[in-house]
PDB file of C-alpha atoms and ligand atoms in Angstrom:
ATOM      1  CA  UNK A  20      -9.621 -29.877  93.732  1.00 95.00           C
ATOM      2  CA  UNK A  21      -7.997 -26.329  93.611  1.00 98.00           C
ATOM      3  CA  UNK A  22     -10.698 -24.182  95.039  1.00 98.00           C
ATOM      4  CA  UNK A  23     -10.701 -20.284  94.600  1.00 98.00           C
ATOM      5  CA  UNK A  24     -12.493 -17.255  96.051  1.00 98.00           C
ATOM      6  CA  UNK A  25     -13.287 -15.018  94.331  1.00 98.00           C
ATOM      7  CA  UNK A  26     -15.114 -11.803  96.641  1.00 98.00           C
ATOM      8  CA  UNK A  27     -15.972  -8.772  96.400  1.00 97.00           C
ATOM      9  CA  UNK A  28     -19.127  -5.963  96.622  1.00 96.00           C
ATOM     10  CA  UNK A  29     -19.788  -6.475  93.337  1.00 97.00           C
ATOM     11  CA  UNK A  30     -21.940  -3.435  92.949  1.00 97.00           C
ATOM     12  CA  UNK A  31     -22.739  -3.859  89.861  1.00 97.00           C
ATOM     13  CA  UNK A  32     -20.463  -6.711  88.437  1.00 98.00           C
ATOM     14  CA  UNK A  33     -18.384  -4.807  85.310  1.00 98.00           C
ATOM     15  CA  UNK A  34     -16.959  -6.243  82.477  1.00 98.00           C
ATOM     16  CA  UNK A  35     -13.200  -5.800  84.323  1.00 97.00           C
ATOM     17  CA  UNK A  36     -14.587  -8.570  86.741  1.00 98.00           C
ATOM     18  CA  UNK A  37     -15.759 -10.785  84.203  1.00 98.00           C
ATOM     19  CA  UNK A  38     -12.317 -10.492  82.840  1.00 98.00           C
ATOM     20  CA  UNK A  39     -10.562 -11.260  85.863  1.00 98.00           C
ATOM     21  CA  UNK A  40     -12.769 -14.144  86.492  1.00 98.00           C
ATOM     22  CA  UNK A  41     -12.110 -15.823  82.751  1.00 98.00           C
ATOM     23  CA  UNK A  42      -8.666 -15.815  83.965  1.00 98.00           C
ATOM     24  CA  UNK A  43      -9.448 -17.214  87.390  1.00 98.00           C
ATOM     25  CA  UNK A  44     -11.706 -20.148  85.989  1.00 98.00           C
ATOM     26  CA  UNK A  45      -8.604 -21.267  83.822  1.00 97.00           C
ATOM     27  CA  UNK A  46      -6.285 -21.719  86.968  1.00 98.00           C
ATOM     28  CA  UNK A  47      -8.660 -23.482  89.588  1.00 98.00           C
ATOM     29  CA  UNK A  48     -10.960 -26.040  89.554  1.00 98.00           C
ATOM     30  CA  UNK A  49     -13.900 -24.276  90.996  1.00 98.00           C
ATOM     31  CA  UNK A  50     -14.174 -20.399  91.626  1.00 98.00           C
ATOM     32  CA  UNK A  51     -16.788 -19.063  94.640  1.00 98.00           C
ATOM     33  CA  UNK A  52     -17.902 -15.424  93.913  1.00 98.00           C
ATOM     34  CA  UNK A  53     -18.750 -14.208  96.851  1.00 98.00           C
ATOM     35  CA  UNK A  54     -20.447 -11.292  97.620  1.00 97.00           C
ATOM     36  CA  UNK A  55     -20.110  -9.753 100.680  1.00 96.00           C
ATOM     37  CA  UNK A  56     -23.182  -8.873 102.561  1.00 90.00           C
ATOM     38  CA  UNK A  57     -22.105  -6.728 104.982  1.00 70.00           C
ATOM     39  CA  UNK A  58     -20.308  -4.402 103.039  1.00 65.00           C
ATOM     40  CA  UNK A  59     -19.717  -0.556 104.377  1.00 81.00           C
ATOM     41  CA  UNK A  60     -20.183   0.764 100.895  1.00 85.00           C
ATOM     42  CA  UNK A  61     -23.595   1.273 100.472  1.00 89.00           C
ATOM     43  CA  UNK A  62     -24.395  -0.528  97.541  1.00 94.00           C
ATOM     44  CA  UNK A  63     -27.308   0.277  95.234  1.00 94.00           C
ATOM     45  CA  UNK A  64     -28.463  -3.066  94.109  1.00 96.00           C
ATOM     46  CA  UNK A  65     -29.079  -5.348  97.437  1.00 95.00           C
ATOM     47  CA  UNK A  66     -27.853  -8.305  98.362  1.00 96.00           C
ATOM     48  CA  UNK A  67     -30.192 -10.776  96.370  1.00 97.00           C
ATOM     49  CA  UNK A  68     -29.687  -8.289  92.849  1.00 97.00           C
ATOM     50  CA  UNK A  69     -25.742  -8.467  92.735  1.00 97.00           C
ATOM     51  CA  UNK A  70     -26.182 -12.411  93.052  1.00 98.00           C
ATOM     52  CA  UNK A  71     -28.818 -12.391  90.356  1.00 98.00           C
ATOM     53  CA  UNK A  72     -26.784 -10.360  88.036  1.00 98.00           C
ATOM     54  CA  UNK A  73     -23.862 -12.179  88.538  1.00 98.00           C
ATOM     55  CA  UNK A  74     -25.256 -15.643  88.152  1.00 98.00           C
ATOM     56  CA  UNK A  75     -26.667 -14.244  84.790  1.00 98.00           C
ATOM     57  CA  UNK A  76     -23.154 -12.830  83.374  1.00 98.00           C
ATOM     58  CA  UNK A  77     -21.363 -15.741  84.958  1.00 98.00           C
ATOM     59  CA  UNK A  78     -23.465 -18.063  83.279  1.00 97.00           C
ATOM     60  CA  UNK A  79     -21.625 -19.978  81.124  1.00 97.00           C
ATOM     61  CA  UNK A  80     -18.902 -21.111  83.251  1.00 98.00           C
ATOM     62  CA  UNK A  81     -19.419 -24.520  84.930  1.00 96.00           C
ATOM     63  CA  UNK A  82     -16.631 -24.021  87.513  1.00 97.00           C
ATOM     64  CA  UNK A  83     -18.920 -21.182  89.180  1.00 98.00           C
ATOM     65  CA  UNK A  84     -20.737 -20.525  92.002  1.00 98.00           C
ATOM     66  CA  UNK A  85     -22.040 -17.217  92.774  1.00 98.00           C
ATOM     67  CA  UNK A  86     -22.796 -16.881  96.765  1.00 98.00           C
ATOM     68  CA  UNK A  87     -23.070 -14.428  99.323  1.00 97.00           C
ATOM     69  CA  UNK A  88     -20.662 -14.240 102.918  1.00 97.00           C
ATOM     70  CA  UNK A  89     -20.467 -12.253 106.059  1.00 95.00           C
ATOM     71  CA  UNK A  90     -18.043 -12.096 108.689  1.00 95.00           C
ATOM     72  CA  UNK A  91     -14.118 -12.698 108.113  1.00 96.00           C
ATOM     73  CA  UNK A  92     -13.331 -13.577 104.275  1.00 97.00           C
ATOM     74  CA  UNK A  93     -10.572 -15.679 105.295  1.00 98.00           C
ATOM     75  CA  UNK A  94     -13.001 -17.704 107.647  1.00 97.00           C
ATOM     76  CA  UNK A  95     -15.712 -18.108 105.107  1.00 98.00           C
ATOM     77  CA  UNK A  96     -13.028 -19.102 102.565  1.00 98.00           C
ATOM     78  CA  UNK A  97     -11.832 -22.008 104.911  1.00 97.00           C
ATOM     79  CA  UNK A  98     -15.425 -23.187 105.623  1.00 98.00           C
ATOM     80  CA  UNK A  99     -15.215 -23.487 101.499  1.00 98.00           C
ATOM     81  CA  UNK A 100     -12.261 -25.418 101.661  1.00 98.00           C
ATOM     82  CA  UNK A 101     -10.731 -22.585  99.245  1.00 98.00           C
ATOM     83  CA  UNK A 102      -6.969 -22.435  99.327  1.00 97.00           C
ATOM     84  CA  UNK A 103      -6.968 -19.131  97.176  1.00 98.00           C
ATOM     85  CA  UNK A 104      -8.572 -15.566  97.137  1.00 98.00           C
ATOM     86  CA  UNK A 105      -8.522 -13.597  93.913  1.00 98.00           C
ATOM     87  CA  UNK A 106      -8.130  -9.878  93.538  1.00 98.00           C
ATOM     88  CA  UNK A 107      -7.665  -8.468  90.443  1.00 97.00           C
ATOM     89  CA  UNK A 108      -4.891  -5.490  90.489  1.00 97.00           C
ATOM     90  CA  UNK A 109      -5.928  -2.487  87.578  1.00 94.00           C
ATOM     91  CA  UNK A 110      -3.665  -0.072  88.924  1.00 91.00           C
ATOM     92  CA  UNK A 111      -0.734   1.217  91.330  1.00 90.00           C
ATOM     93  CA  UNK A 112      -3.296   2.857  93.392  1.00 90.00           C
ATOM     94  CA  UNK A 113      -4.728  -0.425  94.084  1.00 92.00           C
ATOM     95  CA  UNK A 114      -1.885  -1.980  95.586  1.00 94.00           C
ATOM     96  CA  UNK A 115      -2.023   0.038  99.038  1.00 95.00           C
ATOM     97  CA  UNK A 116      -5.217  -1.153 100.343  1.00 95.00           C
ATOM     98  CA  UNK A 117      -5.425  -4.557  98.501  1.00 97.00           C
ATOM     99  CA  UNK A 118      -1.594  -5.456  99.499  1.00 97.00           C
ATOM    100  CA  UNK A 119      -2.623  -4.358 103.124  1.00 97.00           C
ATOM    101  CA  UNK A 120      -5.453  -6.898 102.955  1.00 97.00           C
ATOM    102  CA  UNK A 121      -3.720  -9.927 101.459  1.00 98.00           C
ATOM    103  CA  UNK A 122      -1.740  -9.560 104.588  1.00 98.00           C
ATOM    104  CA  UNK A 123      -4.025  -9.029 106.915  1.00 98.00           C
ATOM    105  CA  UNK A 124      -5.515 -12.067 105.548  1.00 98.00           C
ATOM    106  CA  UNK A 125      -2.415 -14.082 105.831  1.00 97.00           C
ATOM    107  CA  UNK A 126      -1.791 -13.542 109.537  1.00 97.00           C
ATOM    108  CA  UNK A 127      -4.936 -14.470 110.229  1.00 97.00           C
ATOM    109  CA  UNK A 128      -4.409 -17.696 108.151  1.00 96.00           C
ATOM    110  CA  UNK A 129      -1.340 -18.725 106.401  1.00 96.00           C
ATOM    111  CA  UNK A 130      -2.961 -21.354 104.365  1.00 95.00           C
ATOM    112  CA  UNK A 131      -5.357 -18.740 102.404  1.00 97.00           C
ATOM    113  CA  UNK A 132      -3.104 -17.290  99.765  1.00 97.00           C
ATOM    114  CA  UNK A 133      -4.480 -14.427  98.002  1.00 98.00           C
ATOM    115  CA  UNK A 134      -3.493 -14.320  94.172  1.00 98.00           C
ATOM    116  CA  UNK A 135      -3.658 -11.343  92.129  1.00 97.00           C
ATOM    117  CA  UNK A 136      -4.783 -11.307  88.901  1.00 97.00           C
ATOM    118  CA  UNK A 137      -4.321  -8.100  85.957  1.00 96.00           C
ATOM    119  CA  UNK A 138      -7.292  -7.587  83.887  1.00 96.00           C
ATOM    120  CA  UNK A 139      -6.974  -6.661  80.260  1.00 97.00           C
ATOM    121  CA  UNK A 140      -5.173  -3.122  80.078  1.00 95.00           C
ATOM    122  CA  UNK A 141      -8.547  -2.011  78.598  1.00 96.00           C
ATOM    123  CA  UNK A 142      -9.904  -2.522  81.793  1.00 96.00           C
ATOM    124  CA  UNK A 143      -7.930  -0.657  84.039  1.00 94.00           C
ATOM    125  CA  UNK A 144      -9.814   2.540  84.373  1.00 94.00           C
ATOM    126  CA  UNK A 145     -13.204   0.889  85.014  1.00 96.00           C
ATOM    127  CA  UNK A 146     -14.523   0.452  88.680  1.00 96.00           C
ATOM    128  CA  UNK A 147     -18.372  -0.063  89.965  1.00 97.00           C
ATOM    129  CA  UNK A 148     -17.989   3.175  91.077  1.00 95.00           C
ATOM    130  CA  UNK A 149     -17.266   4.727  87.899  1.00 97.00           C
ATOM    131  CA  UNK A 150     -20.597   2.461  86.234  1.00 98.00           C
ATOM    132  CA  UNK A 151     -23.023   3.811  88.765  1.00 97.00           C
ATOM    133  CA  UNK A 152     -21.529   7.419  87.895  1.00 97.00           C
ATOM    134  CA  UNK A 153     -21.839   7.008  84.165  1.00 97.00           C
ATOM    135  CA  UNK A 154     -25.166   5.397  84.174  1.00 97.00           C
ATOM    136  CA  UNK A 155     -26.869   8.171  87.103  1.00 96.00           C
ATOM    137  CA  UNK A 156     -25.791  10.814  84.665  1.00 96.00           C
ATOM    138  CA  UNK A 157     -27.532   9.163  81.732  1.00 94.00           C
ATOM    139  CA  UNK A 158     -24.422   8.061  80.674  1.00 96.00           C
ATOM    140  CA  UNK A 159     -23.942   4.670  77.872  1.00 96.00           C
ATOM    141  CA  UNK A 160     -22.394   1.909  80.040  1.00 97.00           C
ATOM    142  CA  UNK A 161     -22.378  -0.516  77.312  1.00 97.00           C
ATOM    143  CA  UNK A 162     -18.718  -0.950  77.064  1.00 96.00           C
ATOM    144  CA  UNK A 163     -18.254  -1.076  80.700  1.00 98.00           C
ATOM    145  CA  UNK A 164     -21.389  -3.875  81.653  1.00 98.00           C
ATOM    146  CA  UNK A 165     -22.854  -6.654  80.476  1.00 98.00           C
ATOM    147  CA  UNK A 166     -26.342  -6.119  78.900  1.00 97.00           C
ATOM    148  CA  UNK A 167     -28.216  -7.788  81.619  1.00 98.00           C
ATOM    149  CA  UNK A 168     -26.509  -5.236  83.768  1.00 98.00           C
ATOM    150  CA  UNK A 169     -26.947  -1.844  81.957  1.00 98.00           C
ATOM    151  CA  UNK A 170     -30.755  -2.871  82.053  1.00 97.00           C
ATOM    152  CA  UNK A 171     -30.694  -3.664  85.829  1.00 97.00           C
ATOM    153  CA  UNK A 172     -28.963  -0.055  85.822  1.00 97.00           C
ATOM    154  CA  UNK A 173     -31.594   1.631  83.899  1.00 96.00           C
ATOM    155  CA  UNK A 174     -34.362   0.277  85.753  1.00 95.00           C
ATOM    156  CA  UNK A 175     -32.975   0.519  89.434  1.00 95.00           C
ATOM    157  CA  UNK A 176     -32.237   4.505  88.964  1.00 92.00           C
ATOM    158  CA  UNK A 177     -35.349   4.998  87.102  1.00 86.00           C
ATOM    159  CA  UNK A 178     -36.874   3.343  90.069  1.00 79.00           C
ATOM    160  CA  UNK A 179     -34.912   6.158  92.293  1.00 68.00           C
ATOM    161  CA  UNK A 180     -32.917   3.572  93.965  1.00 51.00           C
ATOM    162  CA  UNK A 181     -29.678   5.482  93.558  1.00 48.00           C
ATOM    163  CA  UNK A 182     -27.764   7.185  96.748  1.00 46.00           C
ATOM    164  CA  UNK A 183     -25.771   9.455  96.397  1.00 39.00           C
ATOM    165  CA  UNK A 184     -22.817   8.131  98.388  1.00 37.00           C
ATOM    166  CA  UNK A 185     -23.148   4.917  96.789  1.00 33.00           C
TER     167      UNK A 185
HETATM  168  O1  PNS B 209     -15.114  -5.189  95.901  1.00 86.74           O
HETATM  169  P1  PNS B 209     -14.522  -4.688  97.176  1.00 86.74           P
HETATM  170  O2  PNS B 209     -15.472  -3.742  97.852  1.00 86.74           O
HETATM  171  O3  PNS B 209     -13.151  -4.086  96.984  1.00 86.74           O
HETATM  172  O4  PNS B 209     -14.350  -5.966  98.147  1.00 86.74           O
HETATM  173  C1  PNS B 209     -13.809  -5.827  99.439  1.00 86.74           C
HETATM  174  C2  PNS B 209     -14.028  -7.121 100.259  1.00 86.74           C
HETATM  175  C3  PNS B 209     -15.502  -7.425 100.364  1.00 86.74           C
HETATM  176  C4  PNS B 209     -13.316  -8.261  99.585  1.00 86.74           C
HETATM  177  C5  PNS B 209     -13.403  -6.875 101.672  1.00 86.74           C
HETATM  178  O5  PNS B 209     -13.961  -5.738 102.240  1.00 86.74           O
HETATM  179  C6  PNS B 209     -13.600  -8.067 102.610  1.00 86.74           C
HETATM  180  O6  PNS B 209     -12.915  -9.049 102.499  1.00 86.74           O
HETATM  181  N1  PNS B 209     -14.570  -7.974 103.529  1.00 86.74           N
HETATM  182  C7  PNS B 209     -14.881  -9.033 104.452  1.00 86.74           C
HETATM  183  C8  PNS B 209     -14.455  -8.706 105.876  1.00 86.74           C
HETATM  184  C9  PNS B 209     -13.007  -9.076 106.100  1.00 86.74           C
HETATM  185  O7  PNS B 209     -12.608 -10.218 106.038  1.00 86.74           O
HETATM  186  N2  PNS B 209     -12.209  -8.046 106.390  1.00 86.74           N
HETATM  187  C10 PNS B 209     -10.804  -8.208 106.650  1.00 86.74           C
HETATM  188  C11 PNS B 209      -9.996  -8.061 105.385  1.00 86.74           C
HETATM  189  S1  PNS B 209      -8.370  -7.649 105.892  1.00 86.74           S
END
């Protein structure tokens, strides 16, 4: 059983991350998205929300599990038996930090090989970031979220949950 990670912040899941994860789901047995709970980033939607929203967009796949981690990815991705951690790659700019962190990750353990998938050129300006942007300034994120998401959107900044260093 070819197990896969798939982790991130996830703040809100986009429509690129869906994409990357269609492609994951076709090459391993089971894929983990994992949310990580201590993330530095601030996120708007807490822990329990991103979870939520991803179990609803990641419905239909049988081969998913949505979960949360702390602590070292690689760690958490052995205690899953995972042999694999998926990143998708949109851009050059990407590389730096994510090529830095595949290797990190391999020192620390050889037998967790991260595996980079490319999302649909469509997708390759579209970030979290660049949702929460779009939708605080009243933007239309319907070609960038699901529709379970652009509601959670709507209703968190109504709600003034927004930062704005998120
Ligand atoms: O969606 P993101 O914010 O780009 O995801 C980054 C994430 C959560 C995958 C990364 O920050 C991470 O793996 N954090 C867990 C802590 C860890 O293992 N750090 C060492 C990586 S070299």
């Amino acid at each position: 059983m070819k197990i896969a990670i798939y982790p991130g912040t996830f703040d809100p899941v986009t429509n690129g991350h869906l994409d990357i994860l269609d492609r994951a789901v076709k090459l391993f047995d089971k894929v983990i998205i994992s949310v990580a709970r201590n993330s530095t980033k601030n996120p708007i939607f807490t822990e329990d929300e991103r979870i939520a929203l991803l179990k609803a967009a990641a419905k239909k796949y049988k081969n998913v599990r949505v979960e949360s981690f702390t602590g070292l990815l690689v760690e958490y991705a052995r205690s899953k038996k995972a042999t694999a951690i998926v990143r998708g790659l949109r851009v050059i700019s990407d590389f730096e930090y994510e090529f830095q962190m595949a290797l990190a990750n391999r020192r620390l353990h050889e037998d967790v090989e991260t595996v980079f998938l490319m999302p649909n050129e469509k997708y390759t300006y579209l970030s979290s970031s660049i949702v929460r942007e779009v939708a605080r300034l009243n933007g239309n994120v319907r070609d960038f979220v699901p529709p379970i998401v652009r509601r959670a959107l709507k209703k968190k900044l109504r709600a003034g949950g927004s930062s704005t260093n998120a």
